[in-house]
Coordinates of C-alpha atoms in Angstrom, one line a residue:
Chain W
M329 CA -24.8 -12.0 -10.7
A330 CA -24.6 -8.4 -9.7
I331 CA -27.6 -6.9 -8.0
D332 CA -28.9 -3.5 -9.2
K333 CA -30.7 -1.0 -7.1
D334 CA -34.2 -1.9 -8.3
S335 CA -33.8 -5.6 -7.7
A336 CA -32.3 -4.9 -4.3
V337 CA -35.4 -2.9 -3.3
Q338 CA -37.7 -5.7 -4.6
N339 CA -35.7 -8.3 -2.7
A340 CA -36.0 -6.2 0.5
Q341 CA -39.7 -5.7 0.1
K342 CA -40.3 -9.5 -0.4
D343 CA -38.1 -10.3 2.6
L344 CA -39.8 -7.9 4.9
A345 CA -43.3 -9.2 3.8
R346 CA -42.2 -12.7 4.6
R347 CA -40.7 -11.8 8.0
L348 CA -43.9 -9.9 8.9
N349 CA -46.1 -12.4 7.3
I350 CA -47.9 -9.8 5.2
D351 CA -48.6 -9.2 1.6
A352 CA -45.7 -7.6 -0.4
A353 CA -48.1 -5.0 -1.6
D354 CA -48.4 -3.7 2.0
V355 CA -44.7 -2.9 2.2
K356 CA -44.1 0.6 1.0
Q357 CA -40.8 2.1 -0.2
K358 CA -40.0 5.1 2.0
S359 CA -36.5 6.0 0.6
V360 CA -33.5 4.6 -1.2
E361 CA -30.2 6.5 -0.8
D362 CA -26.7 5.8 -2.0
S363 CA -24.6 5.2 1.0
D364 CA -21.1 4.3 2.1
F365 CA -21.1 1.4 4.6
P366 CA -18.2 0.7 7.0
D367 CA -17.5 -2.8 5.9
M368 CA -18.3 -5.5 3.4
A369 CA -21.2 -6.8 5.4
L370 CA -22.6 -3.3 5.1
G371 CA -22.4 -2.7 8.8
A372 CA -25.0 -5.4 9.3
A373 CA -23.0 -8.6 10.0
E374 CA -24.9 -11.7 11.1
D375 CA -23.8 -13.6 14.2
G376 CA -20.4 -15.3 13.7
E377 CA -19.7 -13.4 10.5
M378 CA -16.5 -11.5 9.7
S379 CA -16.2 -9.0 6.9
G380 CA -13.6 -7.0 5.0
Q381 CA -13.0 -3.6 6.7
M382 CA -13.3 -1.7 3.5
I383 CA -15.7 1.2 2.9
T384 CA -18.3 -0.2 0.6
R385 CA -20.7 1.7 -1.6
G386 CA -24.3 0.6 -1.6
W387 CA -27.9 1.6 -1.0
R388 CA -29.7 2.3 2.3
I389 CA -33.3 1.2 1.7
K390 CA -36.1 2.3 4.1
L391 CA -39.4 0.4 4.0
E392 CA -42.7 1.0 5.8
A393 CA -45.1 -1.6 6.9
Q394 CA -47.6 -1.8 9.7
G395 CA -46.8 1.8 10.7
K396 CA -43.1 1.0 11.3
T397 CA -39.9 1.8 9.4
Y398 CA -37.5 -1.0 8.6
E399 CA -34.0 -0.6 7.2
Y400 CA -32.3 -2.8 4.6
R401 CA -28.8 -2.4 3.2
A402 CA -27.7 -3.6 -0.2
D403 CA -24.9 -3.5 -2.7
K404 CA -24.1 -5.3 -5.9
N405 CA -23.4 -8.5 -4.0
Q406 CA -26.0 -8.7 -1.3
V407 CA -29.2 -7.5 0.5
R408 CA -29.3 -7.4 4.3
A409 CA -32.0 -6.6 6.9
F410 CA -30.5 -4.2 9.4
N411 CA -31.4 -4.6 13.1
F412 CA -34.6 -6.4 12.4
K413 CA -35.9 -7.2 15.9
G414 CA -32.4 -6.7 17.2
K415 CA -30.6 -8.8 14.6
N416 CA -29.1 -8.5 11.2
H417 CA -30.0 -10.9 8.5
R418 CA -28.6 -11.6 5.1
V419 CA -31.4 -12.0 2.6
Chain S
M472 CA 45.4 45.5 -32.7
N473 CA 49.1 45.5 -33.0
R474 CA 51.2 42.3 -33.3
N475 CA 52.4 42.4 -29.5
N476 CA 48.8 42.9 -28.2
F477 CA 47.6 40.0 -30.4
F478 CA 50.1 37.6 -28.8
I479 CA 49.3 38.8 -25.3
H480 CA 45.6 38.2 -25.9
L481 CA 46.2 34.9 -27.4
A482 CA 48.4 33.8 -24.4
L483 CA 45.7 35.0 -22.0
A484 CA 43.0 33.1 -23.8
L485 CA 45.2 29.9 -23.8
V486 CA 45.7 30.3 -20.0
L487 CA 42.0 30.7 -19.4
V488 CA 41.2 27.7 -21.5
L489 CA 43.7 25.6 -19.6
V490 CA 42.4 26.8 -16.2
A491 CA 38.8 26.0 -17.3
A492 CA 39.8 22.6 -18.5
F493 CA 41.6 21.8 -15.3
A494 CA 38.7 23.0 -13.2
G495 CA 36.3 20.9 -15.2
Q496 CA 38.5 17.8 -14.7
L497 CA 38.7 18.5 -11.0
S498 CA 35.0 18.7 -10.9
R499 CA 34.7 15.4 -12.7
W500 CA 37.2 13.7 -10.4
R501 CA 35.3 15.0 -7.4
K502 CA 32.0 13.6 -8.8
Q503 CA 33.6 10.3 -9.6
W504 CA 35.0 10.0 -6.1
K505 CA 31.6 10.9 -4.6
S506 CA 29.7 8.6 -6.9
H507 CA 31.3 5.7 -5.1
I508 CA 29.8 6.9 -1.9
G509 CA 26.1 7.5 -2.3
V510 CA 23.3 9.3 -4.1
V511 CA 20.4 11.3 -2.9
P512 CA 17.7 12.8 -5.1
A513 CA 18.0 16.5 -5.4
T514 CA 14.4 17.2 -4.3
E515 CA 13.3 14.7 -1.7
K516 CA 10.4 14.7 0.6
K517 CA 10.1 16.5 3.9
R518 CA 11.3 13.7 6.1
A519 CA 14.7 14.1 4.6
T520 CA 17.6 14.9 6.9
T521 CA 19.0 18.4 7.3
V522 CA 21.6 17.8 4.6
E523 CA 18.9 16.9 2.2
E524 CA 16.8 19.9 3.1
I525 CA 19.8 22.1 2.3
S526 CA 20.1 20.3 -0.9
I527 CA 16.6 21.1 -1.9
S528 CA 16.9 24.7 -1.2
E529 CA 20.2 24.9 -3.0
A530 CA 18.9 23.0 -6.0
R531 CA 16.0 25.4 -6.3
R532 CA 18.1 28.5 -5.8
L533 CA 20.7 27.3 -8.3
G534 CA 18.0 26.1 -10.8
R535 CA 19.6 22.7 -10.8
P536 CA 17.8 20.4 -13.3
E537 CA 15.3 18.1 -11.5
V538 CA 15.2 15.2 -13.9
L539 CA 17.3 13.3 -16.4
V540 CA 15.2 12.2 -19.4
R541 CA 16.4 9.9 -22.2
F542 CA 14.2 10.3 -25.3
K543 CA 13.9 7.5 -27.7
S544 CA 16.1 7.3 -30.8
G545 CA 14.7 9.4 -33.6
V546 CA 12.9 12.0 -31.4
S547 CA 13.9 15.4 -32.8
Q548 CA 15.2 18.2 -30.7
E549 CA 12.2 20.2 -31.8
T550 CA 9.9 17.6 -30.3
I551 CA 11.9 17.5 -27.1
E552 CA 11.7 21.2 -26.7
R553 CA 8.0 21.2 -27.5
L554 CA 7.3 18.5 -24.9
T555 CA 9.3 20.3 -22.2
A556 CA 7.8 23.7 -23.0
Q557 CA 4.3 22.2 -22.7
R558 CA 5.2 21.3 -19.1
N559 CA 6.8 24.6 -18.3
D560 CA 10.1 22.9 -18.2
R561 CA 13.4 23.8 -19.8
V562 CA 16.2 21.7 -21.3
E563 CA 19.1 22.6 -19.2
D564 CA 21.8 20.5 -20.7
R565 CA 22.2 17.8 -23.4
I566 CA 24.5 14.9 -22.5
E567 CA 26.4 14.6 -25.8
N568 CA 27.7 11.1 -25.3
V569 CA 24.4 9.5 -24.7
S570 CA 22.0 10.2 -27.5
G571 CA 18.7 11.6 -26.4
L572 CA 19.7 12.2 -22.8
E573 CA 18.6 15.6 -21.6
A574 CA 18.9 17.3 -18.2
I575 CA 15.6 19.1 -17.7
D576 CA 14.8 21.9 -15.2
D577 CA 11.2 22.1 -14.0
L578 CA 10.5 25.8 -13.7
D579 CA 7.6 25.1 -11.3
N580 CA 10.0 23.3 -8.9
A581 CA 7.7 20.4 -8.7
D582 CA 8.7 17.2 -6.9
A583 CA 11.4 15.5 -8.9
T584 CA 9.9 12.1 -8.6
T585 CA 6.5 13.3 -9.9
V586 CA 8.2 15.1 -12.8
A587 CA 10.3 12.0 -13.7
S588 CA 7.2 9.9 -13.6
E589 CA 5.3 12.2 -15.9
Y590 CA 8.1 12.0 -18.4
S591 CA 8.3 8.3 -18.1
Q592 CA 4.8 7.9 -19.3
L593 CA 5.4 9.8 -22.6
A594 CA 5.6 7.6 -25.7
E595 CA 8.7 9.5 -26.8
V596 CA 10.6 8.8 -23.6
E597 CA 12.8 5.7 -22.9
Y598 CA 13.3 6.5 -19.3
A599 CA 13.3 9.4 -16.8
E600 CA 14.7 9.7 -13.4
P601 CA 15.3 12.4 -10.7
N602 CA 18.6 14.2 -10.9
F603 CA 20.6 12.6 -8.1
E604 CA 22.7 14.8 -6.1
I605 CA 26.0 13.3 -4.9
E606 CA 26.4 13.5 -1.1
L607 CA 28.9 12.1 1.3
D608 CA 27.4 9.1 2.9
T609 CA 28.9 9.1 6.4
A610 CA 28.0 6.6 9.1
E611 CA 25.5 9.2 10.4
G612 CA 24.6 10.5 6.9
P613 CA 21.2 10.5 5.2
L614 CA 19.5 7.5 4.0
V615 CA 19.4 7.0 0.3
P616 CA 15.9 7.1 -1.2
V617 CA 15.2 4.5 -3.9
L618 CA 12.4 5.2 -6.4
P619 CA 10.8 2.5 -8.5
H620 CA 9.8 3.0 -12.1
D621 CA 6.4 1.5 -11.7
P622 CA 4.2 3.9 -13.8
Q623 CA 1.5 4.5 -11.1
F624 CA 3.9 4.9 -8.3
T625 CA 3.2 8.6 -8.2
D626 CA -0.4 7.9 -7.2
Q627 CA 0.8 5.8 -4.2
W628 CA 0.8 8.6 -1.6
A629 CA 1.1 6.1 1.2
L630 CA 4.6 5.2 0.1
A631 CA 5.8 8.7 -1.1
N632 CA 3.5 11.6 -0.4
S633 CA 4.7 14.6 -2.4
G634 CA 1.5 16.5 -1.7
Q635 CA -0.3 15.0 -4.7
R636 CA -4.1 15.6 -4.8
G637 CA -4.0 18.1 -1.9
G638 CA -2.1 15.8 0.5
K639 CA 0.6 16.8 3.0
Q640 CA 4.1 16.3 1.7
G641 CA 5.9 13.7 3.8
A642 CA 2.7 12.2 5.3
D643 CA 3.8 8.7 4.2
I644 CA 5.6 5.6 5.6
S645 CA 9.0 6.7 4.2
A646 CA 9.1 3.7 1.9
T647 CA 11.6 5.2 -0.5
L648 CA 14.1 5.5 2.4
A649 CA 13.4 2.0 3.6
W650 CA 14.1 0.6 0.2
A651 CA 17.6 1.9 0.5
T652 CA 18.1 -0.9 3.1
T653 CA 15.9 -3.6 1.6
T654 CA 13.1 -4.0 -0.9
G655 CA 12.1 -7.3 0.6
S656 CA 12.9 -11.0 0.3
E657 CA 11.4 -14.0 -1.4
E658 CA 12.3 -15.9 1.8
V659 CA 9.6 -14.1 3.7
V660 CA 6.0 -15.4 3.4
V661 CA 3.0 -13.3 4.3
A662 CA -0.3 -15.0 4.6
V663 CA -3.1 -12.8 3.3
L664 CA -6.2 -14.1 5.2
D665 CA -9.0 -12.7 3.2
S666 CA -11.2 -13.2 0.1
G667 CA -8.3 -15.1 -1.6
V668 CA -5.9 -13.4 -4.0
D669 CA -6.0 -13.1 -7.8
Y670 CA -2.7 -14.9 -8.0
T671 CA -2.6 -14.5 -11.8
H672 CA -2.5 -10.7 -11.5
E673 CA 0.4 -9.5 -13.6
D674 CA 1.7 -7.3 -10.8
L675 CA 1.5 -10.1 -8.2
I676 CA 2.2 -13.3 -10.0
K677 CA 6.0 -13.3 -9.4
N678 CA 5.5 -12.6 -5.7
M679 CA 3.0 -15.3 -5.0
W680 CA 3.7 -18.2 -2.8
M681 CA 3.4 -21.7 -4.2
R682 CA 3.7 -24.9 -2.3
P683 CA 7.2 -26.2 -3.0
A684 CA 7.2 -29.3 -5.2
R685 CA 9.1 -31.2 -2.5
M686 CA 6.3 -30.4 0.1
A687 CA 3.4 -32.8 0.3
P688 CA -0.1 -31.4 -0.3
Y689 CA -1.9 -30.3 2.9
H690 CA -3.6 -32.9 4.9
D691 CA -6.2 -32.3 7.5
E692 CA -7.9 -35.0 9.5
E693 CA -11.4 -33.8 8.8
L694 CA -10.9 -32.2 5.4
G695 CA -8.6 -34.9 4.0
T696 CA -5.8 -34.2 1.5
I697 CA -6.0 -30.8 -0.2
D698 CA -4.0 -29.6 -3.2
D699 CA -2.8 -26.3 -1.8
E700 CA -0.5 -25.5 -4.7
H701 CA -1.7 -21.8 -4.6
G702 CA -2.7 -21.6 -1.0
F703 CA -5.8 -22.5 0.9
N704 CA -9.6 -22.1 0.5
A705 CA -11.4 -22.6 3.7
I706 CA -14.8 -22.1 2.1
D707 CA -14.4 -24.9 -0.3
S708 CA -11.4 -27.0 0.4
A709 CA -11.7 -28.6 -3.1
A710 CA -11.2 -25.2 -4.7
D711 CA -8.2 -22.9 -4.9
P712 CA -7.9 -19.5 -3.2
M713 CA -8.7 -17.4 -6.3
D714 CA -10.3 -14.1 -5.2
E715 CA -13.8 -13.5 -6.5
N716 CA -14.2 -10.2 -4.7
G717 CA -11.1 -8.1 -5.1
H718 CA -10.5 -7.1 -1.5
G719 CA -7.8 -9.8 -0.9
T720 CA -6.1 -8.9 -4.1
H721 CA -6.1 -5.2 -3.1
C722 CA -4.5 -6.1 0.3
A723 CA -1.9 -8.4 -1.4
G724 CA -0.8 -5.6 -3.7
I725 CA -0.2 -3.2 -0.9
I726 CA 2.0 -5.8 0.8
G727 CA 3.8 -7.0 -2.3
A728 CA 3.0 -5.8 -5.8
E729 CA 6.1 -6.4 -7.7
G730 CA 8.3 -3.3 -7.7
E731 CA 10.5 -2.0 -10.5
N732 CA 8.7 -4.1 -13.2
D733 CA 7.4 -1.2 -15.2
I734 CA 3.8 -2.4 -14.5
G735 CA 1.2 -0.7 -12.3
I736 CA 2.3 -0.1 -8.7
A737 CA 5.0 -1.0 -6.2
G738 CA 4.1 -2.9 -3.0
V739 CA 5.7 -2.1 0.3
N740 CA 7.8 -5.1 -0.6
W741 CA 9.0 -5.3 -4.2
K742 CA 9.9 -9.0 -3.5
V743 CA 8.1 -11.2 -1.1
R744 CA 6.0 -14.3 -1.1
I745 CA 2.2 -13.9 -0.6
M746 CA 0.3 -16.9 0.6
P747 CA -3.4 -16.5 -0.4
L748 CA -5.9 -17.8 2.1
K749 CA -9.6 -17.6 1.3
F750 CA -12.3 -17.5 3.9
M751 CA -14.4 -14.6 2.6
N752 CA -16.7 -15.1 -0.4
A753 CA -17.5 -13.0 -3.4
G754 CA -19.4 -10.6 -1.2
G755 CA -16.4 -10.0 1.1
F756 CA -17.7 -11.8 4.2
G757 CA -17.1 -15.2 5.8
T758 CA -17.5 -17.2 8.9
T759 CA -15.4 -17.3 12.1
K760 CA -15.0 -21.0 11.7
D761 CA -13.5 -20.6 8.2
A762 CA -11.1 -18.0 9.5
I763 CA -10.0 -20.4 12.2
E764 CA -9.5 -23.2 9.6
A765 CA -7.3 -20.9 7.5
I766 CA -5.2 -19.8 10.5
N767 CA -4.8 -23.4 11.4
Y768 CA -3.6 -24.1 7.9
V769 CA -0.9 -21.3 8.3
I770 CA 0.3 -22.8 11.5
D771 CA 0.5 -26.3 9.9
R772 CA 2.5 -24.9 7.0
K773 CA 4.8 -23.1 9.4
K774 CA 5.4 -26.3 11.2
A775 CA 6.1 -28.0 7.8
G776 CA 8.9 -25.6 7.1
V777 CA 7.3 -22.7 5.3
N778 CA 8.7 -19.4 6.5
V779 CA 5.3 -17.8 7.0
R780 CA 5.8 -15.2 9.8
I781 CA 2.9 -12.8 9.3
I782 CA -0.9 -13.1 8.9
S783 CA -2.5 -10.0 7.5
A784 CA -6.2 -9.8 8.6
S785 CA -8.1 -6.9 7.0
W786 CA -11.4 -8.0 8.4
G787 CA -13.4 -8.3 11.6
S788 CA -16.6 -7.8 13.5
T789 CA -17.7 -6.8 17.0
Q790 CA -18.4 -10.4 18.0
R791 CA -15.9 -12.0 20.2
S792 CA -15.1 -15.6 19.5
R793 CA -12.9 -17.4 22.1
A794 CA -12.0 -20.0 19.5
L795 CA -10.7 -17.4 17.2
G796 CA -8.7 -15.9 20.0
D797 CA -7.3 -19.3 20.9
V798 CA -6.1 -20.0 17.3
I799 CA -4.4 -16.6 17.1
R800 CA -2.6 -17.4 20.3
K801 CA -1.5 -20.7 18.8
A802 CA -0.1 -18.6 15.9
Y803 CA 1.8 -16.5 18.4
E804 CA 3.3 -19.7 20.0
N805 CA 4.5 -20.5 16.4
D806 CA 6.2 -17.1 16.0
I807 CA 3.6 -15.7 13.7
L808 CA 2.6 -12.0 13.8
F809 CA -1.1 -11.2 13.5
V810 CA -1.8 -7.7 12.0
A811 CA -5.5 -6.8 12.2
A812 CA -7.8 -4.0 11.1
A813 CA -9.1 -1.8 13.9
G814 CA -12.5 -1.4 12.2
N815 CA -14.4 1.3 10.4
S816 CA -17.1 2.4 12.7
S817 CA -15.4 5.6 14.0
T818 CA -15.8 4.2 17.5
N819 CA -13.5 3.6 20.4
N820 CA -12.3 0.0 20.6
D821 CA -11.5 0.5 24.3
R822 CA -15.2 0.7 24.9
N823 CA -16.6 -1.3 22.0
P824 CA -14.0 -3.9 21.1
H825 CA -13.6 -5.1 17.5
F826 CA -12.2 -8.5 16.8
P827 CA -9.8 -9.9 16.0
S828 CA -7.9 -6.6 16.5
S829 CA -9.0 -6.3 20.1
Y830 CA -7.8 -9.7 21.3
D831 CA -5.3 -9.3 24.1
V832 CA -2.8 -11.7 22.5
P833 CA 0.9 -10.7 22.3
N834 CA 1.2 -11.2 18.5
V835 CA -1.8 -9.0 17.6
I836 CA -1.2 -5.5 16.2
S837 CA -4.4 -3.4 15.7
V838 CA -4.1 -0.8 12.9
A839 CA -6.0 2.5 12.5
A840 CA -6.2 4.4 9.2
L841 CA -4.8 7.8 8.3
D842 CA -5.7 10.0 5.3
R843 CA -3.2 11.8 3.0
N844 CA -3.0 14.7 5.4
D845 CA -2.0 12.7 8.5
E846 CA -5.5 13.0 9.9
L847 CA -7.2 9.9 11.5
A848 CA -9.6 8.7 8.8
K849 CA -13.1 9.8 9.6
F850 CA -14.3 6.2 9.5
S851 CA -11.3 4.7 11.5
N852 CA -11.8 3.1 14.9
Y853 CA -9.3 4.1 17.6
G854 CA -8.5 3.3 21.2
V855 CA -5.5 4.4 23.2
K856 CA -5.4 1.0 25.0
S857 CA -6.5 -1.3 22.2
V858 CA -5.3 0.2 18.9
A859 CA -1.6 0.1 18.5
I860 CA -0.5 2.0 15.4
A861 CA -1.7 3.8 12.3
A862 CA -1.0 3.6 8.6
P863 CA -2.3 5.2 5.4
G864 CA -5.8 3.8 4.6
V865 CA -7.7 6.3 2.5
D866 CA -7.7 6.3 -1.3
I867 CA -5.1 3.6 -1.5
L868 CA -4.3 2.4 -5.0
S869 CA -3.6 -1.3 -5.3
T870 CA -4.2 -4.3 -7.5
W871 CA -7.7 -5.6 -8.3
L872 CA -9.2 -8.5 -10.2
G873 CA -8.4 -8.9 -13.8
D874 CA -5.0 -7.1 -13.9
A875 CA -6.8 -3.9 -12.8
Y876 CA -6.0 -1.3 -10.1
E877 CA -8.5 0.5 -7.9
E878 CA -8.4 3.0 -5.0
K879 CA -10.0 1.8 -1.8
S880 CA -10.4 3.0 1.7
G881 CA -10.6 1.3 5.1
T882 CA -8.6 0.0 8.0
S883 CA -8.4 -3.0 5.6
M884 CA -6.0 -0.9 3.5
A885 CA -3.9 0.3 6.5
T886 CA -3.4 -3.2 7.8
P887 CA -1.4 -4.6 4.9
V888 CA 0.8 -1.5 5.0
V889 CA 1.9 -2.6 8.5
S890 CA 2.1 -6.2 7.4
G891 CA 4.3 -5.1 4.6
V892 CA 6.7 -3.2 6.8
A893 CA 6.9 -6.3 9.1
A894 CA 7.9 -8.3 6.1
L895 CA 10.6 -5.8 5.2
V896 CA 12.0 -6.0 8.8
L897 CA 12.0 -9.8 8.5
A898 CA 13.8 -9.6 5.2
E899 CA 16.6 -7.7 7.0
H900 CA 16.4 -9.7 10.3
P901 CA 15.1 -13.2 9.4
R902 CA 15.5 -14.6 12.8
M903 CA 13.8 -11.8 14.7
S904 CA 11.2 -13.2 17.1
V905 CA 7.6 -12.2 16.9
D906 CA 7.9 -10.4 20.2
D907 CA 10.9 -8.4 19.0
L908 CA 9.2 -7.8 15.6
K909 CA 6.1 -6.3 17.3
K910 CA 8.3 -4.2 19.6
K911 CA 10.3 -3.0 16.6
L912 CA 7.2 -2.0 14.6
L913 CA 5.6 -0.2 17.5
A914 CA 8.8 1.7 18.2
S915 CA 9.1 2.8 14.6
T916 CA 6.5 5.5 14.2
D917 CA 6.4 9.2 13.4
P918 CA 4.3 11.0 16.0
I919 CA 1.1 12.4 14.6
V920 CA -0.8 15.2 16.4
A921 CA -4.2 13.8 15.4
L922 CA -3.3 10.5 17.0
K923 CA -2.2 11.7 20.4
G924 CA -4.5 10.2 23.0
K925 CA -6.3 8.2 20.3
I926 CA -4.0 5.2 19.8
A927 CA -1.3 3.6 21.9
T928 CA 1.8 4.7 20.0
G929 CA 0.3 8.0 18.8
G930 CA 2.1 7.5 15.5
R931 CA 2.2 6.5 11.9
I932 CA 4.4 3.5 11.0
N933 CA 7.7 4.5 9.4
A934 CA 9.3 1.8 7.4
A935 CA 12.7 3.4 7.3
K936 CA 12.8 3.7 11.1
A937 CA 11.7 0.0 11.4
L938 CA 14.8 -0.9 9.4
E939 CA 17.2 1.1 11.5
N940 CA 19.4 -0.9 13.8

């Protein structure tokens, strides 16, 4: 089922709360922007993952928690944590 | 007028009529003689030879009609004149012996292919084609462009760039000239290693590979026996390689959407066999291990007698896998070319390699993307040591899921252009080795200023050059 922008943001907030072991209410939405990503893994491939090299339209989601900014990337197919503690993760 | 003057004038008129008739017959004889020799569109693109360039200027100076349009039976002359006037065109001549056939002059001197295509799409029109100029086809003479009637062909700037949508005329792969030599062959199989392919797409279905009835289903020691009637699915070996994303279907259409079928677009090959391999899921990503499984499948099928000579790989990442490199080398040992996307991070692959395109394996060709103005696409990776060649990769129209068509951008789209040209070469030279094929492709480019010092060849692939002996 296709993911829309709102559900992508919600999924990202829940994922960040889980990773930081904090309450989801403590994760604030900083910005959500339409963005073109370089590939179909949204420029956030996990280890061992290959993706189609097609420019992909999606959303760049910036969240704030514990005084830090975290980036998520999403499109209609997926949500990914970008460079979270040096690694990318598919949510 | 007295009686003597009347006869003198009558005699003169008769002589003039006879001279005109004789001249007309001479002209017809001349045309008939030349029609056995070759045809060249009156207005062809910039890459045309000097002879053609002269033809263009002459055609415009002389106001030669650009297109021949046959209107459907029952369409009135008033309607024809209204339709042409709406386009700032003029009916130059009516071909009396073929009802509804009109020679039309475009007063704006637009590209003949574009004008013909516009008329083709009118409900009142049976067909429309550029007005071919007869030229002597000597051994050194110009190539003969071939134009398909596929209705969206005029949007395929990568194949014939007439300057549409602000592009640069001639910034294309010279496909129409290549098609004078070959439009492809059903004997050549291209593996599209991707998200699968919608093998039921109406513009692809006739060009899809299917396991021959005489060939046993694929057997793998770990996976068991797999019904690979339509290809191979490395994600779920029990399922077929139907595309759930669209990316693989798009790449397949660039290589081999059926040409001249009056549907959608034309592929670089009008005829070919596309073998769908699925290792990327509905999201357009997959694992290295599944890519390896799929390449292994291709090698096995090659060994079993399938003439699969090219793997088109519009995917990648910055992570190096030795195992993936090894299986690509194994493909090389089995005479299979591996065409790979250079990547879309606007970075230099010499410094930050992108795989599989950066593997130093002899069968790998790394492909960068160009836009419709012959500029390196702003997203395209490059690398004078690691990226070999460039091809159109921005706003590329091709097949999509559900009999649809979409424009997409990426080195993903440039890669199947090169794979498609490789397939054309193999159609013409079936026994060419993978080494010679790669050499041939890399020697068949048009130098592009924007690529100088950016990629190894410094050029855009030229399909017509690739087919020259």
